XYZ file of C-alpha atoms in Angstrom:
485
model
C -10.220 -59.336 57.053
C -10.344 -61.879 59.685
C -8.683 -61.116 63.442
C -4.609 -61.826 64.001
C -5.859 -64.671 66.154
C -6.846 -66.632 63.243
C -5.526 -68.761 61.567
C -5.532 -71.135 58.430
C -7.800 -73.078 58.340
C -5.765 -76.112 57.059
C -3.632 -75.569 59.869
C -6.661 -75.029 62.438
C -8.081 -78.328 61.531
C -4.944 -79.996 63.032
C -6.957 -79.293 66.577
C -10.350 -79.812 65.114
C -11.830 -82.172 64.514
C -12.279 -86.116 65.372
C -10.199 -87.096 68.467
C -6.880 -84.954 67.071
C -7.007 -87.607 64.272
C -3.830 -85.316 63.150
C -1.876 -85.114 66.087
C -1.191 -89.642 66.800
C 2.072 -89.859 65.252
C 2.980 -87.091 67.411
C 3.135 -88.175 71.108
C 0.946 -90.281 72.596
C -1.972 -89.379 72.841
C -5.047 -88.647 70.897
C -8.174 -88.511 72.668
C -7.255 -90.046 76.142
C -4.221 -90.502 78.313
C -2.316 -94.044 77.231
C -1.122 -97.770 79.803
C 1.672 -97.122 81.225
C 2.141 -100.432 79.578
C 1.115 -99.448 75.780
C 3.572 -96.475 75.843
C 6.538 -99.636 76.970
C 5.435 -101.223 73.470
C 5.210 -98.982 71.135
C 9.165 -98.051 72.211
C 10.194 -101.355 73.113
C 11.846 -101.635 69.112
C 13.537 -97.385 70.009
C 17.109 -97.187 70.580
C 19.177 -94.233 71.079
C 19.993 -93.203 67.535
C 18.861 -91.675 64.442
C 15.018 -92.463 63.633
C 12.648 -92.255 60.942
C 8.846 -91.110 62.059
C 8.108 -91.413 57.744
C 6.319 -90.123 55.765
C 5.085 -86.960 57.010
C 8.490 -85.370 58.315
C 9.267 -83.253 56.231
C 12.721 -83.146 53.841
C 14.908 -80.307 52.606
C 17.062 -79.859 50.189
C 20.144 -78.618 50.979
C 20.279 -73.920 50.921
C 21.313 -73.003 47.857
C 25.152 -72.054 47.595
C 25.269 -73.668 51.079
C 29.070 -73.754 52.139
C 28.957 -74.830 56.062
C 27.393 -77.271 57.701
C 27.380 -76.488 61.321
C 24.465 -74.197 62.980
C 25.674 -72.304 65.974
C 24.817 -69.681 68.412
C 27.458 -67.419 68.377
C 26.160 -65.887 64.976
C 22.611 -64.064 65.232
C 22.001 -65.027 61.725
C 21.972 -69.079 61.968
C 19.181 -68.527 64.597
C 17.321 -66.712 61.438
C 18.362 -69.572 59.468
C 16.963 -71.866 61.862
C 13.534 -70.579 62.466
C 12.718 -69.841 58.389
C 13.280 -74.033 58.251
C 11.285 -74.684 60.801
C 8.542 -71.945 59.518
C 9.246 -73.355 55.981
C 9.472 -76.559 56.200
C 7.158 -77.179 58.556
C 4.396 -75.228 59.418
C 4.169 -73.906 56.299
C 3.481 -77.531 54.798
C 1.230 -77.469 57.399
C 3.384 -79.913 59.205
C 3.463 -78.185 63.042
C 4.818 -80.758 64.848
C 8.290 -79.762 66.037
C 10.657 -83.339 67.426
C 12.322 -82.618 70.526
C 15.372 -84.908 70.937
C 17.760 -85.378 73.456
C 18.739 -88.290 76.973
C 18.214 -88.387 80.916
C 19.941 -90.584 82.343
C 20.903 -92.689 79.680
C 17.553 -93.019 78.057
C 16.787 -91.215 74.318
C 13.684 -89.164 74.883
C 12.364 -88.753 71.430
C 9.187 -86.654 71.252
C 7.910 -84.089 69.172
C 4.690 -81.384 70.143
C 2.252 -79.926 67.216
C 1.471 -76.350 67.758
C -0.293 -75.166 65.150
C 1.050 -70.311 65.685
C 3.417 -69.460 63.026
C 7.339 -69.987 64.249
C 8.824 -66.433 63.833
C 12.021 -64.319 64.504
C 11.839 -60.445 65.618
C 13.929 -58.884 63.241
C 16.551 -57.530 66.290
C 17.346 -60.215 67.179
C 21.542 -59.413 65.846
C 21.170 -55.505 66.578
C 19.386 -57.484 70.896
C 22.595 -59.992 70.615
C 25.531 -57.206 69.880
C 24.379 -55.476 71.837
C 24.221 -57.896 75.117
C 27.943 -56.934 76.206
C 26.442 -53.291 77.467
C 22.698 -55.236 78.984
C 24.817 -57.670 80.495
C 25.603 -54.607 83.099
C 22.867 -54.558 84.607
C 22.617 -57.631 86.386
C 26.313 -56.412 88.671
C 26.069 -53.807 91.515
C 28.692 -51.386 90.888
C 31.236 -51.550 90.381
C 31.401 -55.441 90.423
C 30.783 -56.326 86.341
C 29.207 -59.397 85.314
C 30.787 -61.569 84.078
C 30.216 -63.025 80.433
C 29.822 -66.780 81.138
C 27.165 -66.091 84.136
C 25.446 -63.815 81.659
C 25.851 -66.179 77.614
C 23.540 -68.505 79.933
C 21.581 -66.710 80.074
C 21.026 -66.176 76.954
C 17.507 -63.135 77.151
C 17.880 -62.209 73.430
C 16.692 -64.986 72.194
C 14.159 -65.489 74.508
C 12.652 -61.880 73.533
C 13.597 -62.319 70.619
C 11.610 -65.601 69.409
C 8.454 -65.218 71.713
C 8.197 -61.563 71.586
C 8.862 -61.393 67.533
C 6.239 -58.846 66.285
C 7.218 -55.453 68.518
C 9.803 -52.553 68.102
C 13.786 -52.893 69.410
C 12.947 -51.222 73.163
C 9.787 -53.451 73.964
C 12.079 -56.556 72.762
C 13.964 -55.675 74.471
C 12.202 -55.034 77.434
C 9.977 -58.508 77.778
C 14.206 -60.167 77.111
C 14.346 -58.316 80.403
C 11.880 -59.438 82.703
C 13.199 -63.232 80.690
C 16.330 -62.432 81.941
C 15.476 -61.227 85.568
C 13.215 -64.921 86.083
C 16.851 -66.535 85.268
C 19.227 -64.865 87.864
C 16.639 -65.092 90.088
C 15.849 -68.521 89.332
C 19.374 -68.970 89.262
C 18.739 -67.683 93.156
C 16.979 -70.465 94.205
C 18.418 -72.786 93.053
C 20.315 -72.995 95.879
C 17.593 -74.478 97.851
C 18.021 -77.128 96.500
C 20.445 -78.409 98.543
C 19.757 -81.007 100.701
C 18.408 -79.394 104.462
C 21.972 -79.695 105.996
C 23.121 -77.909 102.832
C 21.291 -74.821 103.101
C 22.168 -71.940 103.942
C 19.700 -70.395 105.421
C 20.138 -67.054 105.690
C 20.714 -66.786 101.823
C 16.565 -67.932 102.793
C 15.805 -63.625 104.519
C 18.575 -62.343 101.897
C 16.700 -63.379 99.251
C 13.267 -62.694 100.267
C 14.746 -59.078 100.645
C 15.742 -58.590 97.327
C 12.401 -59.544 95.942
C 10.715 -56.831 98.247
C 13.052 -54.315 97.368
C 12.433 -55.395 93.683
C 8.571 -55.026 93.691
C 9.216 -52.251 95.516
C 10.608 -50.783 92.522
C 7.725 -51.803 90.036
C 4.836 -50.037 92.736
C 7.183 -47.161 92.991
C 6.174 -46.105 88.948
C 2.173 -47.692 89.882
C 0.405 -44.744 89.911
C -3.909 -46.593 89.816
C -6.208 -44.632 87.325
C -9.238 -45.154 89.797
C -9.886 -46.441 93.071
C -10.336 -50.157 91.075
C -7.307 -50.039 89.910
C -5.363 -49.838 93.110
C -7.131 -51.988 95.078
C -6.593 -54.652 92.852
C -2.821 -54.049 93.412
C -3.415 -54.369 97.545
C -5.896 -56.857 97.196
C -2.963 -58.674 95.047
C -0.286 -57.917 97.516
C -1.846 -60.517 100.264
C 1.084 -61.053 102.589
C 3.367 -59.066 101.245
C 0.297 -56.938 102.268
C 2.398 -55.286 106.032
C 4.621 -53.967 104.137
C 3.565 -51.163 102.485
C 1.163 -48.529 103.386
C -1.175 -46.769 100.824
C -0.259 -43.223 101.459
C -1.852 -40.615 98.514
C -3.139 -43.062 95.604
C 0.243 -45.044 95.452
C 2.052 -47.917 97.187
C 4.664 -47.204 99.038
C 7.225 -49.373 101.155
C 7.248 -49.207 104.832
C 10.371 -47.132 105.498
C 11.866 -49.996 107.618
C 11.762 -52.281 104.951
C 14.995 -50.175 102.997
C 17.527 -52.755 103.119
C 20.692 -53.441 100.761
C 21.187 -52.180 96.938
C 19.922 -56.267 95.845
C 21.701 -56.934 92.913
C 19.457 -57.073 89.898
C 18.400 -52.601 91.315
C 20.065 -51.928 87.602
C 17.348 -54.226 85.714
C 14.940 -53.854 87.975
C 14.927 -50.034 88.155
C 15.846 -50.284 83.514
C 12.385 -52.077 83.250
C 10.265 -50.407 85.395
C 11.343 -46.653 84.474
C 10.046 -48.252 80.583
C 6.904 -49.595 81.482
C 6.576 -46.401 82.663
C 8.028 -43.933 80.557
C 6.605 -45.635 77.434
C 3.641 -46.604 78.258
C 2.252 -44.824 81.477
C 0.788 -41.885 80.137
C -0.878 -43.231 77.735
C -2.293 -46.178 78.799
C -3.654 -48.380 82.077
C -0.149 -50.822 83.984
C -2.024 -51.847 86.166
C -1.268 -55.253 84.427
C 1.992 -55.386 85.132
C 2.600 -54.380 87.798
C 0.254 -57.458 88.601
C 2.349 -60.052 86.873
C 5.009 -58.335 88.578
C 3.053 -59.547 91.837
C 2.244 -62.718 90.763
C 5.775 -63.273 90.118
C 7.820 -62.477 93.521
C 4.705 -64.671 95.627
C 5.687 -67.207 93.287
C 9.625 -66.576 94.525
C 8.243 -66.893 97.842
C 5.838 -70.249 97.220
C 9.007 -71.704 95.795
C 11.318 -70.877 98.340
C 9.177 -72.410 101.100
C 8.809 -75.779 99.483
C 11.865 -76.310 98.615
C 12.972 -75.278 101.908
C 10.426 -78.136 102.731
C 12.262 -81.149 101.805
C 9.245 -83.650 102.983
C 6.734 -81.520 100.469
C 5.771 -83.187 96.841
C 3.431 -81.510 94.593
C 0.758 -83.937 92.403
C -0.046 -83.098 88.507
C -2.498 -79.996 89.779
C -0.829 -78.363 92.219
C 2.226 -78.710 89.957
C 0.220 -77.094 87.353
C -0.741 -73.758 90.211
C 2.120 -73.556 91.133
C 3.568 -73.299 87.973
C 1.253 -70.680 87.013
C 2.153 -68.282 89.355
C 6.119 -68.678 88.999
C 6.490 -68.788 84.858
C 7.330 -65.149 84.010
C 5.614 -66.127 80.548
C 2.888 -63.529 82.046
C 5.281 -60.032 83.243
C 7.059 -60.784 79.751
C 2.521 -60.541 77.638
C 1.739 -56.915 79.625
C 4.807 -55.418 78.061
C 4.145 -57.008 74.884
C -0.091 -56.314 75.074
C 0.628 -52.221 74.984
C 2.451 -52.337 72.372
C -0.929 -52.867 70.096
C -3.455 -49.517 69.311
C -6.291 -52.550 70.009
C -5.398 -52.584 73.650
C -7.728 -53.704 75.810
C -7.714 -53.545 80.345
C -11.318 -55.326 80.368
C -9.969 -58.627 79.482
C -7.323 -59.245 82.156
C -10.260 -59.007 84.879
C -12.289 -61.150 83.068
C -11.436 -64.908 84.010
C -11.527 -66.837 81.591
C -9.446 -65.017 79.942
C -7.016 -65.932 82.856
C -7.723 -69.350 81.552
C -5.486 -69.046 78.915
C -2.940 -66.811 79.990
C -2.292 -70.436 82.883
C -2.983 -72.817 79.976
C 0.351 -70.600 78.156
C 2.359 -70.687 81.082
C 1.513 -74.887 81.713
C 2.509 -75.336 77.757
C 5.808 -73.373 78.078
C 6.440 -75.180 81.459
C 6.111 -79.091 79.949
C 8.131 -78.004 77.550
C 10.526 -77.089 79.064
C 9.877 -79.739 81.348
C 11.017 -82.236 78.444
C 14.187 -80.300 77.424
C 15.594 -80.350 81.365
C 14.663 -83.323 82.588
C 18.441 -84.370 83.037
C 19.579 -81.629 83.771
C 16.751 -81.054 87.097
C 17.363 -85.082 87.325
C 20.816 -84.291 88.049
C 19.811 -81.104 90.577
C 17.774 -83.572 91.928
C 14.548 -81.257 91.483
C 11.687 -83.210 91.971
C 9.959 -80.272 90.807
C 8.936 -81.104 87.300
C 5.767 -82.382 85.217
C 7.986 -85.537 83.719
C 9.252 -86.879 87.367
C 5.785 -85.956 88.533
C 4.699 -88.782 86.394
C 7.038 -91.070 86.470
C 6.255 -91.600 90.640
C 2.759 -91.414 89.822
C 2.681 -94.261 87.425
C 6.173 -96.240 88.071
C 7.507 -94.951 84.897
C 11.155 -94.919 83.176
C 12.281 -90.902 81.650
C 10.946 -92.135 78.018
C 7.596 -93.267 78.641
C 6.593 -90.173 81.964
C 8.184 -87.483 78.860
C 5.948 -89.022 76.316
C 3.194 -88.549 78.730
C 3.848 -85.351 79.389
C 3.778 -84.665 75.657
C 0.152 -86.352 76.449
C -0.484 -83.367 78.484
C -0.080 -80.655 76.255
C -1.889 -82.000 73.546
C -4.910 -81.980 76.736
C -4.054 -78.142 77.422
C -3.409 -76.795 73.552
C -6.969 -78.542 72.325
C -8.110 -76.680 75.542
C -5.966 -73.006 75.081
C -7.383 -73.582 70.681
C -11.006 -74.049 72.920
C -11.359 -70.619 75.603
C -9.853 -68.794 72.124
C -12.947 -69.510 70.251
C -14.497 -68.617 74.145
C -13.008 -65.536 74.323
C -13.510 -64.539 70.645
C -17.331 -66.142 70.378
C -18.154 -64.299 73.534
C -16.227 -60.214 72.479
C -19.228 -57.868 73.048
C -18.186 -55.523 70.249
C -15.910 -55.746 66.773
C -12.987 -53.669 68.972
C -13.423 -56.400 72.053
C -13.100 -58.570 69.468
C -9.583 -57.130 67.569
C -8.193 -56.540 71.313
C -8.775 -59.536 72.293
C -7.411 -61.724 69.544
C -4.653 -59.561 69.745
C -3.997 -60.878 73.108
C -3.470 -64.105 72.803
C -2.396 -64.298 69.197
C 0.685 -62.823 71.838
C 0.288 -65.782 73.663
C 0.866 -67.749 70.191
C 3.645 -66.016 69.337
C 4.751 -67.046 73.549
C 3.867 -70.303 73.166
C 5.381 -71.246 69.017
C 8.346 -68.993 70.058
C 9.164 -70.893 72.545
C 9.394 -74.623 70.974
C 11.509 -72.422 68.595
C 13.932 -71.750 72.262
C 13.925 -75.381 73.305
C 15.050 -76.806 69.531
C 16.791 -74.699 68.190
C 19.478 -76.072 70.611
C 22.153 -75.884 69.176
C 25.352 -74.277 71.738
C 26.600 -75.190 74.497
C 27.150 -72.017 76.835
C 23.549 -70.072 76.098
C 21.716 -70.609 77.985
C 22.006 -74.273 78.087
C 21.564 -74.807 74.967
C 22.476 -77.794 73.916
C 21.191 -80.595 72.715
C 24.012 -82.759 70.233
C 21.154 -84.920 68.227
C 19.469 -81.683 68.467
C 21.950 -80.382 66.630
C 22.574 -83.381 64.316
C 18.841 -83.223 63.452
C 18.572 -80.362 62.441
C 22.434 -80.168 60.460
C 21.448 -83.297 58.178
C 18.003 -80.927 57.869
C 19.507 -78.294 57.265
C 22.405 -78.824 55.229
C 21.788 -83.135 54.538
C 24.341 -85.628 54.703
C 27.601 -83.570 54.587
C 26.795 -82.032 57.582
C 27.941 -85.923 59.482
C 31.474 -85.229 58.163
C 31.218 -81.810 60.706
C 29.514 -83.576 64.029
């Protein structure tokens, strides 16, 4: 039986052979980036209406016995219906392409992303969703409570259930909490998007202090297996080293830097405690600590560049920046530990690190297309759509096409890197371990794609794209849904 990271030949052929010919209907790129003129010519007739993409688009009959025509995210069963539909009508038929239909500054964004990975929703999603009120209390220092309206915007349970669909309940919850930690920290860094004269610089110090406390909590559960693990983490701290000391084989925050209790202390303590209690006795959890440090360092860098309004990034610099501040590697480090075929060795392999970074970049670029209008309104320059728009003098729709093309190239590189890792495995045990890690990242990519496709309820993780809602309801329930729109 092939390792779990292998895909059916019919599916893998989407990204094999002469220059990605099956992807001609996906976006602007086949083997090279198209010119801006060719993009404009192809888009000339495009209008802000639903369009038929051609005979390859799957058409589904309404589900037997279906009486309703409206999709929400407030009923967990609806997300299950959407994912099942997309799996059945796309992946199972070898049509691994998924649409994103939205608007940016009045321009229709109508693109398609292709990923040859199987969509799946965790069987624990309903239980996770129905316990969100309890989970929300992790986000406030007592006696304060969390406003559920804000918490529902995060909808971290949806993220965990889609991006880690094969884990046990507790492990899926931890993945969800890592994503929610990222969302809350992002909310805090969003303040620094404001014009320079409106930034409250005392909030910079406050956030830096908070992040230091969070890092200390994670390092507090770190019990190095050997000197090499200790030194790997110590060296990776870099500019955070002066705040810590090595004491008795552990890394401890210097007492003079202990500050006020930060707002997410309960959340971070729960994640760190779970990782140590669930895995610490039997497996090496160093990578969880490593990825938290990577993310925290990225937050520090994000604060710096957001406060410098003259700062610009080219596409390669943007990739390197997003490699640091994407939360998926933290989530992956948890999911990796849940498998019997776990090996720590892969994390020190530069080729595997390339795969991890490609995963972050693919997810980021999909997010950039889906959020470009919101980030335009926020005057947020750190988005691949805006970088390419400014570089080539394009409108938003054309720039989104170029971003889709970049995703095509990065996905092809991901599959090449996957094949190399499997081919270079020393033995079958090593191959099984690396295959499982690859599968975790494939799940993450397609799970994020599902997260963005299934955006049908305003207020949940900012999940509302009216054109996507219309598309899914029409695809799943037929023309009868049009009266409910």
